[in-house]
C-alpha positions as CSV (number, residue, x, y, z in Angstrom):
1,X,26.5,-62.4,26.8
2,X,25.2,-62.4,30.5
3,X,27.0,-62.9,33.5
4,X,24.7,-66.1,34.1
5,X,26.3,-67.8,31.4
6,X,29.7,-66.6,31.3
7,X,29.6,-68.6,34.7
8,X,28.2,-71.6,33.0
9,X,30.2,-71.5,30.3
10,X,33.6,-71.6,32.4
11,X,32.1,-74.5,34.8
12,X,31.5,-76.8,32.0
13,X,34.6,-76.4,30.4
14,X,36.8,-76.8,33.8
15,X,34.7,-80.0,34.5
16,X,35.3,-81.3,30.7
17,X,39.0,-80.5,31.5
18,X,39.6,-82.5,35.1
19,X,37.3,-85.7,33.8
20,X,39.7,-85.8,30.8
21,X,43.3,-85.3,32.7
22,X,42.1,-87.6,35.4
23,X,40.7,-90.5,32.3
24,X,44.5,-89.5,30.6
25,X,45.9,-90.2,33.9
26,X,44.1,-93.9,34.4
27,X,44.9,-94.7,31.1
28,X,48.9,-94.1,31.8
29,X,49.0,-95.5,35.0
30,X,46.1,-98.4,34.9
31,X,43.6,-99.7,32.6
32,X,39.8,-100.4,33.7
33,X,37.8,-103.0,32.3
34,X,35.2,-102.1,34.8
35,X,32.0,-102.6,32.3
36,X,29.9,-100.4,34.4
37,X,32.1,-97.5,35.2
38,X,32.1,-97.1,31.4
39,X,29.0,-96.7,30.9
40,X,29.3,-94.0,33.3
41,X,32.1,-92.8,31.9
42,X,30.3,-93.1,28.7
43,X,27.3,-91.5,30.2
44,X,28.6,-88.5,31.8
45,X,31.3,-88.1,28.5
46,X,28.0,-87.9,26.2
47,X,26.4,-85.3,29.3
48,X,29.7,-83.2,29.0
49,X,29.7,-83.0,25.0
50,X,25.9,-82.2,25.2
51,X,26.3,-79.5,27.5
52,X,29.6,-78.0,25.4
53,X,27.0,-78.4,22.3
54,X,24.2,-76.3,24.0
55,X,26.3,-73.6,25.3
56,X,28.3,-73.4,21.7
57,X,24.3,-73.3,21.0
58,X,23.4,-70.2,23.4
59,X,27.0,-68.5,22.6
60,X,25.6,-68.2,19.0
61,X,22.2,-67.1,19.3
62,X,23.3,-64.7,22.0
63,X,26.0,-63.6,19.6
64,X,23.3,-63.3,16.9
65,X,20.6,-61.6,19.0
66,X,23.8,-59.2,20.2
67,X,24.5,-58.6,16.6
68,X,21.1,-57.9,15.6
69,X,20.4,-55.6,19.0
70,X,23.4,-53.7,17.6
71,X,22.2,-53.3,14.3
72,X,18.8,-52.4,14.9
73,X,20.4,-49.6,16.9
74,X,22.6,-48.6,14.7
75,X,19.4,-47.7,12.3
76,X,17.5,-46.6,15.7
77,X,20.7,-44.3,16.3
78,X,20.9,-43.1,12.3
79,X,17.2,-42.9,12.1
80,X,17.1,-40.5,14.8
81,X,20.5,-38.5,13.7
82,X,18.5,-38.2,10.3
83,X,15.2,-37.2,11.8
84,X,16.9,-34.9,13.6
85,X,18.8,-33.7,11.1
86,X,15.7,-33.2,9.0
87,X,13.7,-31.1,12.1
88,X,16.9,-29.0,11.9
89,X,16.9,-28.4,8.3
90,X,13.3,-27.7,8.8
91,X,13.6,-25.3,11.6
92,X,16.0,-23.5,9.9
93,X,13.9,-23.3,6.7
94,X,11.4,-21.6,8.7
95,X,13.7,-19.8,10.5
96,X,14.7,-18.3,7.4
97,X,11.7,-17.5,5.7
98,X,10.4,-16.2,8.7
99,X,13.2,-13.4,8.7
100,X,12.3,-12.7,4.9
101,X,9.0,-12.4,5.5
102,X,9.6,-10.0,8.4
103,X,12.6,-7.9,6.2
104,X,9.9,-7.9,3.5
105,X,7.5,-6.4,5.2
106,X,10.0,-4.3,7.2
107,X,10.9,-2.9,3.7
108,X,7.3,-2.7,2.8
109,X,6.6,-0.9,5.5
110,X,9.3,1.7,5.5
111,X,8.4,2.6,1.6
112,X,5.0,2.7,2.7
113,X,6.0,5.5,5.0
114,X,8.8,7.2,3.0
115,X,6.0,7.5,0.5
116,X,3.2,8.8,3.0
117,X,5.4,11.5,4.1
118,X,6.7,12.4,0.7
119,X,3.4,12.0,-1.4
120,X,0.7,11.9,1.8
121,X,-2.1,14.7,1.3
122,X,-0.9,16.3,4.8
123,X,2.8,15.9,4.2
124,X,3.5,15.4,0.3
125,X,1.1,18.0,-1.2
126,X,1.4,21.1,0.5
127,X,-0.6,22.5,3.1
128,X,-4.3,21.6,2.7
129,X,-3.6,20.4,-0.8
130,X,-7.1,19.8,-2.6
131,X,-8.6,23.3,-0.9
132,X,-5.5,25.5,-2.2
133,X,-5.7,23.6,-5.5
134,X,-9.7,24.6,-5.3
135,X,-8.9,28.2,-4.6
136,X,-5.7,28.8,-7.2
137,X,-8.2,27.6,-9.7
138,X,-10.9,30.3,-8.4
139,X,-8.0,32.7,-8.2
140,X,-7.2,32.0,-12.2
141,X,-10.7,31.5,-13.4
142,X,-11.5,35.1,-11.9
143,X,-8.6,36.7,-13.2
144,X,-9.4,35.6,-17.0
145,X,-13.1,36.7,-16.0
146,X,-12.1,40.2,-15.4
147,X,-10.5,40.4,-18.8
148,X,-13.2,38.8,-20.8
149,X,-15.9,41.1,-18.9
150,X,-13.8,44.2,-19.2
151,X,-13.8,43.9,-23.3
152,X,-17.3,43.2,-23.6
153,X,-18.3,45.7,-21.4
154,X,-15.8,48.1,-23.3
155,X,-17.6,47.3,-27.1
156,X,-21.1,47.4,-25.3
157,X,-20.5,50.6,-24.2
158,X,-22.8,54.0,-26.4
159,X,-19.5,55.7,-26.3
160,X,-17.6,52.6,-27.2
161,X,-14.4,53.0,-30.4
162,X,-16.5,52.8,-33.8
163,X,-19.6,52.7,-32.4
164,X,-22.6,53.9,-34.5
165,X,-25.7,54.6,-32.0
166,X,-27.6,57.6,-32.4
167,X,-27.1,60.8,-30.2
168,X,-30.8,60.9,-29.1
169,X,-30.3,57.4,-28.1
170,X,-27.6,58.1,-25.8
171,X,-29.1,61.0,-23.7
172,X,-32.4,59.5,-23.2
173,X,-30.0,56.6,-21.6
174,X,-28.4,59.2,-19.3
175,X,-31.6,61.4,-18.4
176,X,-33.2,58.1,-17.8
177,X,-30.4,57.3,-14.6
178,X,-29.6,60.7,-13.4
179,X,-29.5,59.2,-10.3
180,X,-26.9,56.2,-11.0
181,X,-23.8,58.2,-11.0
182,X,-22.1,57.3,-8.0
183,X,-18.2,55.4,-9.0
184,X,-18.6,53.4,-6.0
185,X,-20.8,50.8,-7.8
186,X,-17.5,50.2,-9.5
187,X,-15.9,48.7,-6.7
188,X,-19.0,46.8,-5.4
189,X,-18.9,42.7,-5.7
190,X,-22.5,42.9,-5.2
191,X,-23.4,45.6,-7.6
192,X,-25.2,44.9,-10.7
193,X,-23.5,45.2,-14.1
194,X,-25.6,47.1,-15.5
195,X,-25.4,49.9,-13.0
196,X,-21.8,49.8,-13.4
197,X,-22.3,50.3,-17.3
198,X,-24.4,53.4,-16.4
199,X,-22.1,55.1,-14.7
200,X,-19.0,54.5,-17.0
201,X,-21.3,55.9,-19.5
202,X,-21.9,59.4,-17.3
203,X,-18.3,59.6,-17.1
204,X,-17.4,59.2,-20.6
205,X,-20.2,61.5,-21.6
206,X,-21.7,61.6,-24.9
207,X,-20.6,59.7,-28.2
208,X,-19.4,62.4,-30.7
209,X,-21.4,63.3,-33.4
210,X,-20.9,61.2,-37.2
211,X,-22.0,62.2,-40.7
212,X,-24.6,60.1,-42.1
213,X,-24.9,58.2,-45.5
214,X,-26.2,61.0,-47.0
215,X,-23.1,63.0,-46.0
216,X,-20.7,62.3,-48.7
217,X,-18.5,66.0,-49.1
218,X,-15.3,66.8,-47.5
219,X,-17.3,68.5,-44.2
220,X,-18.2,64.7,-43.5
221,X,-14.7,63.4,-43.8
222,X,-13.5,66.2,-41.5
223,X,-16.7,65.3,-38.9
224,X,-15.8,61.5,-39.3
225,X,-11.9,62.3,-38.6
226,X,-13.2,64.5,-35.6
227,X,-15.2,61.2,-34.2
228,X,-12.5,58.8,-34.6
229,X,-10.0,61.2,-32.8
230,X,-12.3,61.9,-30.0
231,X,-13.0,57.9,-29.8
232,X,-9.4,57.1,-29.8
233,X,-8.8,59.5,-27.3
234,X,-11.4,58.1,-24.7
235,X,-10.2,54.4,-25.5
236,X,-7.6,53.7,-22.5
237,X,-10.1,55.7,-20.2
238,X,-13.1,53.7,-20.9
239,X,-10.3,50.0,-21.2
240,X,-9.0,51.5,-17.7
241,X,-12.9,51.7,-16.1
242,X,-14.1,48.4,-17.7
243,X,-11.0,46.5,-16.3
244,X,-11.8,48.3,-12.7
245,X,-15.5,47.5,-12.8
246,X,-14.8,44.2,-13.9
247,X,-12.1,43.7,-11.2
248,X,-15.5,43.8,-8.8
249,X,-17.4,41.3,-11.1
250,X,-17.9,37.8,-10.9
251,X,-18.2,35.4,-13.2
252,X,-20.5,33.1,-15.2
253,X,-19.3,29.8,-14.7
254,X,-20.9,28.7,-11.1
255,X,-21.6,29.4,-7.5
256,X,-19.0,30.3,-4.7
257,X,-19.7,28.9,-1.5
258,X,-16.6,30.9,0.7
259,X,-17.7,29.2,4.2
260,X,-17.1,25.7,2.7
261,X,-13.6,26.1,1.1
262,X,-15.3,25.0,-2.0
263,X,-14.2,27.7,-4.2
264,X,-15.5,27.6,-7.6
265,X,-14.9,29.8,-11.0
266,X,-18.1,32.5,-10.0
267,X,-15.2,34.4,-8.0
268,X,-14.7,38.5,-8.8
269,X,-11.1,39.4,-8.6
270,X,-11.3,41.4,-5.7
271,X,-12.6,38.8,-3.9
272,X,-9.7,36.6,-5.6
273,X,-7.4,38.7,-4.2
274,X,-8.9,38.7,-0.4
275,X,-8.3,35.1,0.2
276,X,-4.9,35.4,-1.0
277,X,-4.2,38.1,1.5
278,X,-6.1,35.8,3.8
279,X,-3.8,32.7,3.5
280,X,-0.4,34.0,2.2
281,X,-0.5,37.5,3.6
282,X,-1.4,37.5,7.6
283,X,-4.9,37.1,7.5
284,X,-7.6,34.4,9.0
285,X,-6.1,31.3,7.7
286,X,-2.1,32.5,7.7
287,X,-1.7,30.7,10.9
288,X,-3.4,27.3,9.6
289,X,-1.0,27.2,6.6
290,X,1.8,28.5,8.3
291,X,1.7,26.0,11.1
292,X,0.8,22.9,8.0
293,X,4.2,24.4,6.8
294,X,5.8,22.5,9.4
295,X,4.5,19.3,9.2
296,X,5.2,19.2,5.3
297,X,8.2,16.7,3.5
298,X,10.8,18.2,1.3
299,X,8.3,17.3,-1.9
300,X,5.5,19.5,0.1
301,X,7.2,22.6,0.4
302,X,8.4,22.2,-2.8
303,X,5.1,21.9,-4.1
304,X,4.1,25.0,-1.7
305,X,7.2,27.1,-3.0
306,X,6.4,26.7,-6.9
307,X,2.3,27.2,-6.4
308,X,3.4,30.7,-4.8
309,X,5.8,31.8,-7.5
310,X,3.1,30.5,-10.1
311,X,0.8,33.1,-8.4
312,X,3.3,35.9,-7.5
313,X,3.8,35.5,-12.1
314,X,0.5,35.9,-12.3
315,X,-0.5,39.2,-10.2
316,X,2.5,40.5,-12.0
317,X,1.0,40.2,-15.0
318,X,-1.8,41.4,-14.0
319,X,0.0,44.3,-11.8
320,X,2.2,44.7,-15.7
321,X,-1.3,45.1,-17.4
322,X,-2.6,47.7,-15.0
323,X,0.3,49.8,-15.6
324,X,0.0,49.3,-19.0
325,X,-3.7,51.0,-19.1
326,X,-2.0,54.0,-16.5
327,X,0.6,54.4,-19.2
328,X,-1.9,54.7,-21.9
329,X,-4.5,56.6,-20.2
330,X,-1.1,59.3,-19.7
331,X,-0.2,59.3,-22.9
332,X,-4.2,60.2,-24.0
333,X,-4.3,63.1,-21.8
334,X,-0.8,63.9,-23.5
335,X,-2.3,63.5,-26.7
336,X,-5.1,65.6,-25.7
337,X,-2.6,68.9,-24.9
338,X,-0.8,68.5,-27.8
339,X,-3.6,67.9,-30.5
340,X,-5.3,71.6,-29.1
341,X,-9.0,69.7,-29.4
């Protein structure tokens, strides 16, 4: 209710109150039959209860309108506490998957790392991991190589264990390539094979003489016996001069391109045995992989640590089969003193 008609309000009702104590006082002390004063009286009785009747009007609507204001901002008021409430609910929805979405990817992130440095080519798989991979293989391929050539060249050989050519055959070979006697073609990567074949051939000397068909009494047995004896003798020599001619041989199974890193199985064992020496032993590329050493995870040098053992078992083998032919090539010249021949 406004000020306006508060005001109003109390005017009207102290004006009711005075006309009707002053009419209450006439009536106790005089009584008028005045016909016109009473229709004044009348007149301004009727003005005073119309008045009353319009302000009880105005109080009302103004206590209606005051009740509505209040209401409608009450839902105003709730409306916004709701709205609000909702943007906050929404903030902190987004708040939240914001931060799971950043300590996802933060996770992510750090396994995508842990696994870089622990399975990365430069820090998971060794030092210059697909060129040593290349290179063991060359290293292996070349090693089988040297066996497989050293026994064929062994059987191909005139003076070869049970060989049957003829002795004509043989010396016509050796007049043939007087000149191809030098044993350094046996440690040449370049050399051909055949010129080492020649030369193991000088030094084993000619095949021993054997009975033919025709030979059938006991002076052939004894000849045959001879053969064998001499044959069986020369075996570890000629096994020991195959496997060191071979050991300069490469192999059959592709190209080598050394300049490229691309190492492939054509790859002698001497040649095997450089670029080992070369990487793992001080040479050219020691400092390379010994620096990549450095930058390696745990699985790296791991990795690095069991390829070298795997290779340090296999040049023992190879180191065990070398003295192996030494021991048997000894025990032939032993042989030899003992049997008188």
């Amino acid at each position: 209710m406004t000020g306006a008609l508060r005001r109003m309000v109390l005017s009207g009702a102290a004006l009711a109150a005075g006309l009707l104590c002053g009419s209450g006082a006439n009536a106790q002390t005089c009584f008028v039959v005045d016909p016109v004063w009473r229709q004044q009286h009348i007149a301004t009785q009727g003005a005073l209860v119309g008045l009353v009747q319009g302000l009880q009007t105005a109080v009302s609507e103004s206590l209606a309108l005051s009740n509505e204001m209040y209401t409608s901002a009450v839902k105003v008021f709730t409306k916004q506490v709701d709205t609000s409430g909702q943007r906050v609910n929404t903030n902190k929805v987004g708040v939240n998957q914001a931060l799971a979405a950043t300590l996802m990817q933060e996770d992510r992130n750090q396994r995508v790392v842990k696994a870089q440095e622990e399975y990365g080519i430069g820090t998971g798989q060794g030092v210059n991991a697909c060129k040593t991979i290349s290179m063991m293989n060359g290293v292996n391929a070349a090693l089988q190589v040297r066996s497989e050539t050293a026994l064929s060249w062994t059987a191909g050989l005139d003076v070869s264990p049970g060989s049957a050519k003829p002795l004509p055959d043989a010396v016509k070979l050796r007049l043939n390539n007087v000149s191809r006697a030098d044993a350094a073609v046996l440690f040449d990567t370049t050399a051909d094979d055949s010129a080492k074949s020649i030369v193991m051939a000088h030094m084993a000397g000619l095949p021993p003489a054997k009975p033919d068909s025709r030979l059938k009494s006991v002076e052939g047995e004894v000849m045959m016996q001879q053969a064998r004896r001499v044959e069986s003798l020369r075996s570890p020599a000629l096994a020991s001069l195959a496997a060191v001619a071979a050991a300069s041989s490469k192999g059959s199974h592709g190209g080598t391109d050394f300049n490229s890193g691309n190492f492939g199985d054509d790859l002698s064992m001497l040649e095997a045995l450089d670029k080992l020496i070369e990487q793992y032993g001080g040479g050219t590329a020691y400092d390379a992989w010994s620096a990549g050493l450095a930058g390696q995870a745990e699985r790296g040098l791991l990795i690095e640590l069991t390829r070298l053992r795997a290779m340090n078992m296999k040049l023992r083998q190879v180191d065990t089969e070398q003295r192996a032919r030494l021991t048997a090539v000894v025990a032939g010249l032993l042989a030899l003193e003992t049997g008188g021949l």
